[in-house]
Coordinates of N, CA and C in Angstrom, one line a residue:
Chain R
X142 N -19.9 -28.6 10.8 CA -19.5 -28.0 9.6 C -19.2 -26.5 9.7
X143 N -17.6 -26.4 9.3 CA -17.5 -24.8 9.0 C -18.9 -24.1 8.2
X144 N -18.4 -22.9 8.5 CA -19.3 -21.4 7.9 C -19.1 -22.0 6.2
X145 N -17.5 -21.7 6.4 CA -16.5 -21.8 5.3 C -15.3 -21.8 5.2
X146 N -15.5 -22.8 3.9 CA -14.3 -24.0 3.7 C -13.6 -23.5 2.5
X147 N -12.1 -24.1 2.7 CA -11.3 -23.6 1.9 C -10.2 -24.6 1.8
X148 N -9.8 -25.2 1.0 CA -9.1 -26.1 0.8 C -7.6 -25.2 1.2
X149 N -6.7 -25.8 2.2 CA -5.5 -25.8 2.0 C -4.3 -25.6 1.3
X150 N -4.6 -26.4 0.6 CA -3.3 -26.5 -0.5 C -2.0 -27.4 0.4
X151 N -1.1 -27.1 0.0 CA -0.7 -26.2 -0.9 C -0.8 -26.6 -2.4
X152 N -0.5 -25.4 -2.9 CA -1.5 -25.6 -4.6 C -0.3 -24.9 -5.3
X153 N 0.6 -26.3 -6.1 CA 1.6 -25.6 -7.1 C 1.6 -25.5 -8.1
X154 N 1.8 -24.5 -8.8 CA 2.3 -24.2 -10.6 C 2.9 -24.0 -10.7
X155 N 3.3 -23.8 -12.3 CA 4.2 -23.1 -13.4 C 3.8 -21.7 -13.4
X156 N 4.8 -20.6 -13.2 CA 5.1 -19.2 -13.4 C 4.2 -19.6 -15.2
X157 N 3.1 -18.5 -15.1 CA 2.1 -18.1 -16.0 C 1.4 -19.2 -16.2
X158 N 0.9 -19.5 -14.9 CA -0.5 -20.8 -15.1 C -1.5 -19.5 -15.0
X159 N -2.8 -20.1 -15.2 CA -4.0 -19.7 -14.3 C -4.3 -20.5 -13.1
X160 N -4.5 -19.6 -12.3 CA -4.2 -20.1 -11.0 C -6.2 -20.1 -10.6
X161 N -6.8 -21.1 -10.2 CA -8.3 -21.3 -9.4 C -8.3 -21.4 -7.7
X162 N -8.5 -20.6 -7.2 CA -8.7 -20.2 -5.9 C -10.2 -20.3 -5.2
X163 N -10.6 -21.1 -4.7 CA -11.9 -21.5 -4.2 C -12.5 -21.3 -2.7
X164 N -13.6 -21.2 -2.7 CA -14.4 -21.3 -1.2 C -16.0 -21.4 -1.3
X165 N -16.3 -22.3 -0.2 CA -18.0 -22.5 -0.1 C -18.1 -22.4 1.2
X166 N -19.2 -21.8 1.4 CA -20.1 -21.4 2.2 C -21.5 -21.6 2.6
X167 N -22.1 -21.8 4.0 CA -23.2 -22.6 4.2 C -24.3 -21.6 4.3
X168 N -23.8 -20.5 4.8 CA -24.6 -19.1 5.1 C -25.4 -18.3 4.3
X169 N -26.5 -18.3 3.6 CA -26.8 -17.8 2.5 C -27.5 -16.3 2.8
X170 N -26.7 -15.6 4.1 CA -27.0 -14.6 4.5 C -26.0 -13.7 3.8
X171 N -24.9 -14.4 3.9 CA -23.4 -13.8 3.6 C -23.9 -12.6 2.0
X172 N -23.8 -11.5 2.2 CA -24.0 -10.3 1.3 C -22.3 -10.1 0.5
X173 N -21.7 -10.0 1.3 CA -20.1 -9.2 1.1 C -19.3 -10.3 0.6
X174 N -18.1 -10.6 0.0 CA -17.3 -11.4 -0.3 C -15.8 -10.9 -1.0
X175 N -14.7 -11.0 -0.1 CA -13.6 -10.7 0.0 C -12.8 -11.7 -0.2
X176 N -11.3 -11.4 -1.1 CA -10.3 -12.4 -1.0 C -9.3 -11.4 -0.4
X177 N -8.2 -11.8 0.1 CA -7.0 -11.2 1.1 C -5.8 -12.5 0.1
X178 N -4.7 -11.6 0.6 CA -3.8 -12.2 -0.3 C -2.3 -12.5 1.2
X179 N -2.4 -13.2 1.8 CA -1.2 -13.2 2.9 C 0.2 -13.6 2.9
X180 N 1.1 -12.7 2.7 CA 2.3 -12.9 2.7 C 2.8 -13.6 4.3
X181 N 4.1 -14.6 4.2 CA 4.7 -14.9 5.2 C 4.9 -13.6 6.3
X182 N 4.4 -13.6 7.5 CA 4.9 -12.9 8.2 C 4.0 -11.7 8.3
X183 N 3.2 -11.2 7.7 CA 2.4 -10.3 7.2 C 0.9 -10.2 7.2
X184 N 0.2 -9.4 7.6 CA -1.1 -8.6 8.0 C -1.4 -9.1 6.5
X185 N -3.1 -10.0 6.3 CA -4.0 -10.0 5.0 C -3.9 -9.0 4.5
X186 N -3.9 -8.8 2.9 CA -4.1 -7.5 2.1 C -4.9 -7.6 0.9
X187 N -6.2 -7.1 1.4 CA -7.5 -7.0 0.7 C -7.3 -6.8 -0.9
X188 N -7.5 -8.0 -2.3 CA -7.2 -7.8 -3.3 C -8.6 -7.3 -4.0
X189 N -9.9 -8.0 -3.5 CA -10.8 -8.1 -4.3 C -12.2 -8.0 -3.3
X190 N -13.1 -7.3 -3.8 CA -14.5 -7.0 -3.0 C -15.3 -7.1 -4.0
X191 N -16.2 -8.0 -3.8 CA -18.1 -7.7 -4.2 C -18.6 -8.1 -4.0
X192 N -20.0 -7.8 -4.2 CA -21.3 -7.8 -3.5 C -22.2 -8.7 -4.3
X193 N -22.5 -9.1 -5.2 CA -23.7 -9.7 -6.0 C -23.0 -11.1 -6.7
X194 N -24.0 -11.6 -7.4 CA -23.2 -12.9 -8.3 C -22.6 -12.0 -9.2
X195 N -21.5 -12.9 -10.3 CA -21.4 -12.0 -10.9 C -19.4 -12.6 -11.2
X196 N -19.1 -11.5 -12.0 CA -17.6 -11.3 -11.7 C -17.3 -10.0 -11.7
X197 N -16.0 -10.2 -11.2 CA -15.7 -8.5 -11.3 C -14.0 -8.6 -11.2
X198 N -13.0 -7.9 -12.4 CA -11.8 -8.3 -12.7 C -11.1 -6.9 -12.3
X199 N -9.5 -6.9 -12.1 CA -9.0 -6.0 -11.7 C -7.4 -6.8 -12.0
X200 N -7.4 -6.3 -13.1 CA -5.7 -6.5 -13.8 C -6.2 -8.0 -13.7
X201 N -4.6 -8.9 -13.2 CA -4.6 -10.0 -13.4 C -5.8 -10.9 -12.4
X202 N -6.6 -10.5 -11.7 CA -7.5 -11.0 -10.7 C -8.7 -11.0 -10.9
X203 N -9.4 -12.1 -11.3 CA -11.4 -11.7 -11.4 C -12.0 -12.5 -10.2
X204 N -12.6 -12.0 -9.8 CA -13.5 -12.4 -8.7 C -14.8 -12.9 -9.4
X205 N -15.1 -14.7 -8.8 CA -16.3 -14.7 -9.0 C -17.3 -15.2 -7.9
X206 N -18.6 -14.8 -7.9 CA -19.5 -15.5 -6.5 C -20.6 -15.7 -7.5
X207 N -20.6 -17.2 -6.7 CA -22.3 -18.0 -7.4 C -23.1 -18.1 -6.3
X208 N -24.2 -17.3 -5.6 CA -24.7 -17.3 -4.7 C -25.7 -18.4 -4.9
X209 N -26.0 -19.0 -5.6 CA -26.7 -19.9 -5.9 C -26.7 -21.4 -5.5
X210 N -25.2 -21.8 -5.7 CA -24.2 -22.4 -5.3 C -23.9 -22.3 -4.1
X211 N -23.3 -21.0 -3.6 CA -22.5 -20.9 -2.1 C -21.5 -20.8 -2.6
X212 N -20.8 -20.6 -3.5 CA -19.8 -20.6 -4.0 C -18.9 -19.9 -4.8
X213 N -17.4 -19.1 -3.9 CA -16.8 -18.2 -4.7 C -15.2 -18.2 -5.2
X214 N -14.7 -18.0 -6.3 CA -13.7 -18.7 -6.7 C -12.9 -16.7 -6.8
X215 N -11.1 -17.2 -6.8 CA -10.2 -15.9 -7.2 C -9.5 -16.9 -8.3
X216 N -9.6 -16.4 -9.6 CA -8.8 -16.6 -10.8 C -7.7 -15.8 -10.9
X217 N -6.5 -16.2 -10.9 CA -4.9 -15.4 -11.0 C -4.5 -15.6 -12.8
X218 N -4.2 -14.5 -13.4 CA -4.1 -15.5 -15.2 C -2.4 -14.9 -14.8
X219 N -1.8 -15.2 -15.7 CA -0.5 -15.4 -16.0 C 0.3 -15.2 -14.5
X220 N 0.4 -16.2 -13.6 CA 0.5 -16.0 -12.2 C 2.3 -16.1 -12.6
X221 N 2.6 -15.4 -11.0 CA 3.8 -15.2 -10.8 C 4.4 -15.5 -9.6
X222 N 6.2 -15.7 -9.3 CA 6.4 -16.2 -8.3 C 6.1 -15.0 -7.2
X223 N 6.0 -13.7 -7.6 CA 5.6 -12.9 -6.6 C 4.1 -13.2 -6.2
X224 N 3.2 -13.9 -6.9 CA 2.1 -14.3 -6.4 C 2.2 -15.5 -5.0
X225 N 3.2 -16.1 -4.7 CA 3.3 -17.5 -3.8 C 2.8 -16.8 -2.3
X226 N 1.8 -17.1 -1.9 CA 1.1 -16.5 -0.6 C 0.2 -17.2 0.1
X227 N -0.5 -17.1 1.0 CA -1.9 -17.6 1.9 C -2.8 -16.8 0.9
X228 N -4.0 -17.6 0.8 CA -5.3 -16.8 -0.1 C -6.2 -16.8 0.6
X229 N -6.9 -15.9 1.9 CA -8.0 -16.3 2.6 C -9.1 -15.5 2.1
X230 N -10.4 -16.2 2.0 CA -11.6 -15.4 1.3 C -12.6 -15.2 2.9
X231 N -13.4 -14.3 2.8 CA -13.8 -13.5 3.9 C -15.4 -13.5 3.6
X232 N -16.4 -13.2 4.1 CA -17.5 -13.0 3.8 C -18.4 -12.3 5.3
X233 N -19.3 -11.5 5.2 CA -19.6 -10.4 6.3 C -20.7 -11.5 6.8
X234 N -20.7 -11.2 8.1 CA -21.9 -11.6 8.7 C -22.5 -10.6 10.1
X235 N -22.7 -9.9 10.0 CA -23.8 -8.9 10.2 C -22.8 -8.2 10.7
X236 N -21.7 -8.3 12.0 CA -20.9 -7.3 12.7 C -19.4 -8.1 12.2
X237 N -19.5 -8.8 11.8 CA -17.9 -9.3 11.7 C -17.6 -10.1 10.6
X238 N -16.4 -9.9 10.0 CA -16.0 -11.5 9.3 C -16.1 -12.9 9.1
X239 N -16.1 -13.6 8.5 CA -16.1 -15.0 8.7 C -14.9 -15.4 7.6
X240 N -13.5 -16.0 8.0 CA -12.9 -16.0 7.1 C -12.5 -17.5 6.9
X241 N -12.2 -18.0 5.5 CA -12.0 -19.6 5.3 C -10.5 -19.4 5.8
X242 N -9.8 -20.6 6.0 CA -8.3 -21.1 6.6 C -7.4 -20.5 5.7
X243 N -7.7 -20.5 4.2 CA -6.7 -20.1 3.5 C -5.8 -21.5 2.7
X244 N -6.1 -20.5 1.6 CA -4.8 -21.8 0.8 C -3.9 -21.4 0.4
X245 N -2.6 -21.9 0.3 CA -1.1 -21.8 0.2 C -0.7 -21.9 -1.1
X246 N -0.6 -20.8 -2.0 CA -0.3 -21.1 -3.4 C 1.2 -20.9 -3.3
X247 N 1.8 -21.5 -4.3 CA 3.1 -21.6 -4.7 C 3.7 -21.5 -6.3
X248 N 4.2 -20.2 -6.7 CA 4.3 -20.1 -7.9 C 6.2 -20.5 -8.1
X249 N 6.0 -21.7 -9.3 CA 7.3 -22.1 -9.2 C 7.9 -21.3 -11.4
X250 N 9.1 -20.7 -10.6 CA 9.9 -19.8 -11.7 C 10.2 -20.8 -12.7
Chain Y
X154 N 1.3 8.4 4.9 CA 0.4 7.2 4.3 C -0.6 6.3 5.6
X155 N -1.8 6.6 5.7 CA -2.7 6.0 5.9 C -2.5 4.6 6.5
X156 N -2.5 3.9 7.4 CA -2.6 2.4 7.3 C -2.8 2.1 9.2
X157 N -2.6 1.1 9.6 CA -2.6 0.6 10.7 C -0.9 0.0 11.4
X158 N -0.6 0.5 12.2 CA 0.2 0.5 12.8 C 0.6 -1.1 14.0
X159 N 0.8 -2.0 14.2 CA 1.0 -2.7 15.6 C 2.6 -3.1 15.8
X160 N 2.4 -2.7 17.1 CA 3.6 -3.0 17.9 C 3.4 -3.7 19.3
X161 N 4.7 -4.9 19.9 CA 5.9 -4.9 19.0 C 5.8 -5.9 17.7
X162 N 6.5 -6.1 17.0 CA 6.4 -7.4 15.6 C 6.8 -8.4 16.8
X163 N 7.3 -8.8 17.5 CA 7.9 -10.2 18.0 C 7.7 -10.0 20.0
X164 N 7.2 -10.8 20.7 CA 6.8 -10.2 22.2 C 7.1 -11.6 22.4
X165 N 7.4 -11.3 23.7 CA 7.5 -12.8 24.6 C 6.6 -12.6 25.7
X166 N 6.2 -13.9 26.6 CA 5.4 -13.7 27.9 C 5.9 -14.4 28.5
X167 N 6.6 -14.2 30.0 CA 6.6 -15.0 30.9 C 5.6 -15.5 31.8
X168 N 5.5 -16.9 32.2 CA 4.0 -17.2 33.3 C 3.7 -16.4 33.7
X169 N 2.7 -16.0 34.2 CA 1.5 -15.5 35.0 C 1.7 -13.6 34.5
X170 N 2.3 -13.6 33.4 CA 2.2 -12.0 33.1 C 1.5 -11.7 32.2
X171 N 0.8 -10.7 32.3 CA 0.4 -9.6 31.7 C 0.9 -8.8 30.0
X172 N 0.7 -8.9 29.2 CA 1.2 -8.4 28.2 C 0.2 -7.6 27.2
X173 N 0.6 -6.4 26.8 CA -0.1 -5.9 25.7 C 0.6 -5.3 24.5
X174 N -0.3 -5.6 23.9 CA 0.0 -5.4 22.1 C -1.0 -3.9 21.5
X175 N 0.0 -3.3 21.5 CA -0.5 -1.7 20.5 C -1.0 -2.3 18.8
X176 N -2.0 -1.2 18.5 CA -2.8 -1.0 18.0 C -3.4 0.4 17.5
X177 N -2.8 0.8 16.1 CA -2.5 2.7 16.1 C -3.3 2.4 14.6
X178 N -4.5 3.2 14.1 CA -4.6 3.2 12.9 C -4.8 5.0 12.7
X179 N -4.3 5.6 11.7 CA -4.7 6.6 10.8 C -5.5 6.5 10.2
X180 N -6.7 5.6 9.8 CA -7.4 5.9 8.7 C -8.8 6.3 8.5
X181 N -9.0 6.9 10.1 CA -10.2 7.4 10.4 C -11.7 6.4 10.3
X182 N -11.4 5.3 10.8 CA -12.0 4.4 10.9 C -12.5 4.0 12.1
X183 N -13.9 3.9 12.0 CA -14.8 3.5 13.3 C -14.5 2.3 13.6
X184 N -14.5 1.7 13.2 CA -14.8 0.0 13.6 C -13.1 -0.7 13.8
X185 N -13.0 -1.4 14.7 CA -11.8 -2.0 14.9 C -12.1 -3.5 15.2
X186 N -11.0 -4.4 14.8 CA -11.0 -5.7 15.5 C -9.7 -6.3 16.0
X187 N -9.7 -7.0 17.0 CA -8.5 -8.0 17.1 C -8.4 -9.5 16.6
X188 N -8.1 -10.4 16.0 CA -8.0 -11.7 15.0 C -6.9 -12.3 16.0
X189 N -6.9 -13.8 16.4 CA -5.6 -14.6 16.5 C -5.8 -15.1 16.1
X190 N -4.5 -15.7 14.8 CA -4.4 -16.7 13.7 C -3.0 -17.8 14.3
X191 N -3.6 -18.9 14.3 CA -3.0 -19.9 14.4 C -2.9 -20.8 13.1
X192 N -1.6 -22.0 12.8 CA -1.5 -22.8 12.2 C -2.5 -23.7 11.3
X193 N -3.2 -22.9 10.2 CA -4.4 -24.2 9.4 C -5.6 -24.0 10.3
X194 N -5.9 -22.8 11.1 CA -7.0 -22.2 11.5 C -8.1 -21.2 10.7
X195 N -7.1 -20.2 10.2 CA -7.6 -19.4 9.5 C -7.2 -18.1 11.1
X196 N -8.4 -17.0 10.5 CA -8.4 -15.8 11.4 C -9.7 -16.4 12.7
X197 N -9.2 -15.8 13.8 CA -10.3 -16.2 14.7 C -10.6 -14.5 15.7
X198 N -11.9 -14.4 16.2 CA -12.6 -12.8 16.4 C -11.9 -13.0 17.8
X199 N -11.2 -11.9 18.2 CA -11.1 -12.0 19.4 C -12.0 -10.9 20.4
X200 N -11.9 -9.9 20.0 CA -12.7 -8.4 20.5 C -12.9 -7.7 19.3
X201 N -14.0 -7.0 19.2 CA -14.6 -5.7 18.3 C -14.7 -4.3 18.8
X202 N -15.1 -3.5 18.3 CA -15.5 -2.4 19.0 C -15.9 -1.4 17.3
X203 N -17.0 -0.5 17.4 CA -17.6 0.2 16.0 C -17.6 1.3 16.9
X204 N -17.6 1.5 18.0 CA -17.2 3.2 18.4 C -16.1 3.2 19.9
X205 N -16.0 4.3 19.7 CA -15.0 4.8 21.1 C -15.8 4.5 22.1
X206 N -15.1 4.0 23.3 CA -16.0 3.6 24.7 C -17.0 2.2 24.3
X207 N -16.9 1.5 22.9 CA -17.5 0.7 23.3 C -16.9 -0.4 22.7
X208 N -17.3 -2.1 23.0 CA -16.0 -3.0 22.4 C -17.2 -4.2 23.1
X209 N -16.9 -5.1 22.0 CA -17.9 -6.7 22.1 C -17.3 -7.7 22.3
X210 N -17.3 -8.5 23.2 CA -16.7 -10.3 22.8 C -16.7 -10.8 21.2
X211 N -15.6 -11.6 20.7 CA -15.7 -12.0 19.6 C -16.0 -13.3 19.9
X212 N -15.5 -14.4 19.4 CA -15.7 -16.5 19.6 C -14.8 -16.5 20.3
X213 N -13.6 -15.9 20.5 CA -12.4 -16.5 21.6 C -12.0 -15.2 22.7
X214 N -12.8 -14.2 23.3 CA -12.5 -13.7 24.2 C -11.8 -14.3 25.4
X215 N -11.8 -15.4 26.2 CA -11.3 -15.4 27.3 C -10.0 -15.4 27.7
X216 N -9.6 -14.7 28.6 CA -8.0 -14.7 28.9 C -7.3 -12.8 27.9
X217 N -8.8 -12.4 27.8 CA -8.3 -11.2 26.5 C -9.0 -10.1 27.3
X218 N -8.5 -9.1 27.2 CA -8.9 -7.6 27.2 C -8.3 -6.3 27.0
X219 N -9.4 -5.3 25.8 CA -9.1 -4.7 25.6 C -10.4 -3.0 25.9
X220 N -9.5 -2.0 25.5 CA -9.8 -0.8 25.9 C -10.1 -0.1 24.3
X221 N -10.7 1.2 24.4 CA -11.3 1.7 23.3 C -11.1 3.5 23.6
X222 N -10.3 4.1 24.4 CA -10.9 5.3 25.1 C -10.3 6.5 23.8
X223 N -9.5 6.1 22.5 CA -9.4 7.1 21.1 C -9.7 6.1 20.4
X224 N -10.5 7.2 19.1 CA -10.4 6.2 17.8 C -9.6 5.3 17.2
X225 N -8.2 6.1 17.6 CA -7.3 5.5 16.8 C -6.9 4.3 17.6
X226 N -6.8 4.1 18.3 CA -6.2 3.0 19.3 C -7.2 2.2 20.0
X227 N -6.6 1.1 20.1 CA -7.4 -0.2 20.2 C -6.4 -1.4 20.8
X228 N -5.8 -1.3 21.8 CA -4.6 -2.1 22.4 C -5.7 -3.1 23.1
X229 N -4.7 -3.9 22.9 CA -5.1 -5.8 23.5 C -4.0 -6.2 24.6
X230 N -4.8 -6.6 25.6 CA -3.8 -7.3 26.8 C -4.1 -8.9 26.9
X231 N -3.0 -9.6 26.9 CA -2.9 -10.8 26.6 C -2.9 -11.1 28.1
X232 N -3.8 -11.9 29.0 CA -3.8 -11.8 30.2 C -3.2 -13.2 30.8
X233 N -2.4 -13.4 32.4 CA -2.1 -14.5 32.7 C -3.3 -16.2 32.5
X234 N -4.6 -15.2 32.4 CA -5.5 -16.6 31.8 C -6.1 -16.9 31.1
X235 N -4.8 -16.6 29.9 CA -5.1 -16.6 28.5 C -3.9 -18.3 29.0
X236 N -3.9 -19.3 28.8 CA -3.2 -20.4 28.5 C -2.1 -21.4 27.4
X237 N -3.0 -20.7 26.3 CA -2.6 -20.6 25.5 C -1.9 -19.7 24.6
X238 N -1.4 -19.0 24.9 CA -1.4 -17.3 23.9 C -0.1 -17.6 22.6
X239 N 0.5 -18.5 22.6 CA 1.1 -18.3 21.5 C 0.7 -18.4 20.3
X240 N 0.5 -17.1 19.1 CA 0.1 -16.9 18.2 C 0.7 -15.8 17.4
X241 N 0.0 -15.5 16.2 CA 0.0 -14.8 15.7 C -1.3 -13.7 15.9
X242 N -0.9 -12.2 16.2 CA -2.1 -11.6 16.4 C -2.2 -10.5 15.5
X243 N -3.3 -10.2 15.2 CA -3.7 -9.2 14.2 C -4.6 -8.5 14.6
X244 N -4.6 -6.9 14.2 CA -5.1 -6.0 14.4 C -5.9 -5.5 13.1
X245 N -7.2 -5.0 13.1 CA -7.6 -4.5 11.9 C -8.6 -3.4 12.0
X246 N -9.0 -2.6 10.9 CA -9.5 -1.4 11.0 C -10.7 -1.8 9.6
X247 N -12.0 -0.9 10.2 CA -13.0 -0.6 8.9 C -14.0 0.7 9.1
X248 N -14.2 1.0 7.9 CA -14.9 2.2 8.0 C -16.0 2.2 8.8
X249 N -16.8 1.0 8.6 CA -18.3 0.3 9.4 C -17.8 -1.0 9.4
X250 N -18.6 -1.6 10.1 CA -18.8 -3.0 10.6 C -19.3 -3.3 9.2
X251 N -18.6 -4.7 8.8 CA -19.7 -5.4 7.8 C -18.3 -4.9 6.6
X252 N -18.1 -3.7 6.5 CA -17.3 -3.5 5.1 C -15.7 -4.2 5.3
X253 N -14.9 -4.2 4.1 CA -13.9 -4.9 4.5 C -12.7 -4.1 4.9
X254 N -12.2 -5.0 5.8 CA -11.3 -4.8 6.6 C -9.6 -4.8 6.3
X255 N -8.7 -3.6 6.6 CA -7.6 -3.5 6.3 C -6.4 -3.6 7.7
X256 N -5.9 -4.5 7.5 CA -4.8 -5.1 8.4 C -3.6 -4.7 8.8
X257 N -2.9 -4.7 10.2 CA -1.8 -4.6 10.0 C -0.8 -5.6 9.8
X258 N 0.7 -5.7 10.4 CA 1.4 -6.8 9.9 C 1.5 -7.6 11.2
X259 N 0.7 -7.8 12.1 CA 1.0 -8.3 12.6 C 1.8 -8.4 14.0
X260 N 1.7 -9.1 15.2 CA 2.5 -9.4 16.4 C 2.6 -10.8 16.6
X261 N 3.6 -11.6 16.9 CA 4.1 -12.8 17.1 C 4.2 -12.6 18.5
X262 N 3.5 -13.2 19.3 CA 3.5 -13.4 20.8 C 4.1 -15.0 20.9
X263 N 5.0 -15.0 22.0 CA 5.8 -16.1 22.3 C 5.7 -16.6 23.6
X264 N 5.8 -17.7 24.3 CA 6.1 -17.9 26.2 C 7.5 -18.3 26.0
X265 N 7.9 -17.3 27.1 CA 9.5 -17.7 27.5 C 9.3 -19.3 28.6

C-alpha cells in the first residue's frame, strides 16, 4: 500500500463547477500538508500549505485536512479553463516529501 | 526575481554517457532536492542535501550523483548506470527540510 493515494483522474467539468480534489494517507506521522498545482511541461507550483485539521481558504482554493480520517481534500469554486492541470498533494515526513501521483483536472469552456 | 533555475529544458544521452543537469536557486535556501517524475508515478526522491558539503540517498539513487560544494547549486549527473534515465527531472529548493518546497520547470532527459 502506498503512503499516499490519489486518484488519477482524469476529472472533467463545466467552467464554474466546484471542483473536489482528494488524498489519503496511511502515515499518521504526516504534520505538513501541501497541494502543488502542475502545469504540462512545468516544475509543481505550491498553491496551499497547512498544518492542523481544519480548513484554510485563499481566493478561489480552501484546503481541507481530517487527520482523523487521513484525509485531505483541495476545493476549486467557480473553476476555470486556466485551472486544467496535474494536482499533486504532498505531505512531510521527517526529511522529505511524500507526494500522491496526482490527478489530471480538466476544465471544459 | 527569486526562484530556481535548471538547465538544459530538453537533454539527450547517448549509451554509456555521462550527463548532467544544472541546478541554480536564488532563494537562499538550505535544503535542496532532486525528484524524477515519470508517467502515473507521481515525484520520486532522488538525492537531498540541507547543507553545503553534505547530500543523502533518496528511494531511487542508483545510477545518480550529485555534488553540493555552493548553496546555490546542486547539479545531478545522470550516470551510464542509470538504465533507465528517461524522464522528467526536477529540481527543488526549501528553507529547512520538512517545509514546503518550490520547484523549477523542469529537464526532459532523453536516449538517443
Amino acid at each position: 500500500q502506498k503512503e499516499v493515494e490519489q486518484d488519477p483522474g482524469p476529472l472533467s467539468v463545466p467552467e464554474g463547477a466546484i471542483v473536489s480534489l482528494n488524498c489519503t494517507y496511511s502515515n499518521s506521522a504526516f504534520q505538513y500538508f501541501m497541494w502543488y498545482r502542475q502545469y504540462s511541461r512545468k516544475g509543481p507550483e505550491l498553491l496551499m500549505y497547512t498544518y492542523s485539521s481544519g480548513n484554510k481558504e485563499d481566493g478561489r482554493f480552501t484546503a481541507q485536512v481530517d487527520k482523523s480520517s487521513k484525509y485531505i481534500s483541495l476545493f476549486i469554486r467557480d473553476s476555470q479553463p486556466s485551472d486544467s492541470a496535474t494536482y499533486l498533494c504532498a505531505m512531510d515526513s521527517s526529511y522529505k516529501l511524500i507526494f500522491g501521483s496526482g490527478t489530471r483536472l480538466l476544465v471544459r469552456p | 526575481d527569486g526562484g530556481i533555475t535548471q538547465s538544459p529544458k530538453y537533454l539527450f544521452r547517448k549509451e554509456g554517457q555521462n550527463v548532467t543537469l544544472s541546478c541554480e536557486q536564488n532563494l537562499n535556501h538550505d535544503a535542496m532536492y532532486w525528484y524524477r517524475q515519470d508517467p502515473g508515478q507521481g515525484l520520486r526522491l532522488i538525492y537531498y542535501s540541507q547543507i553545503v558539503n553534505d547530500f543523502q540517498k533518496g528511494d531511487i539513487a542508483e545510477g545518480y550523483s550529485v555534488s553540493r560544494e555552493k548553496k546555490e547549486s546542486f547539479p545531478l549527473t545522470v550516470t551510464s548506470a542509470q538504465k533507465n534515465p528517461t524522464a522528467f527531472y526536477l529540481c527543488a529548493s526549501s528553507i529547512q527540510e520538512s517545509q514546503p518546497q518550490h520547484f523549477g520547470d523542469g529537464t526532459r532527459l532523453s536516449i538517443l
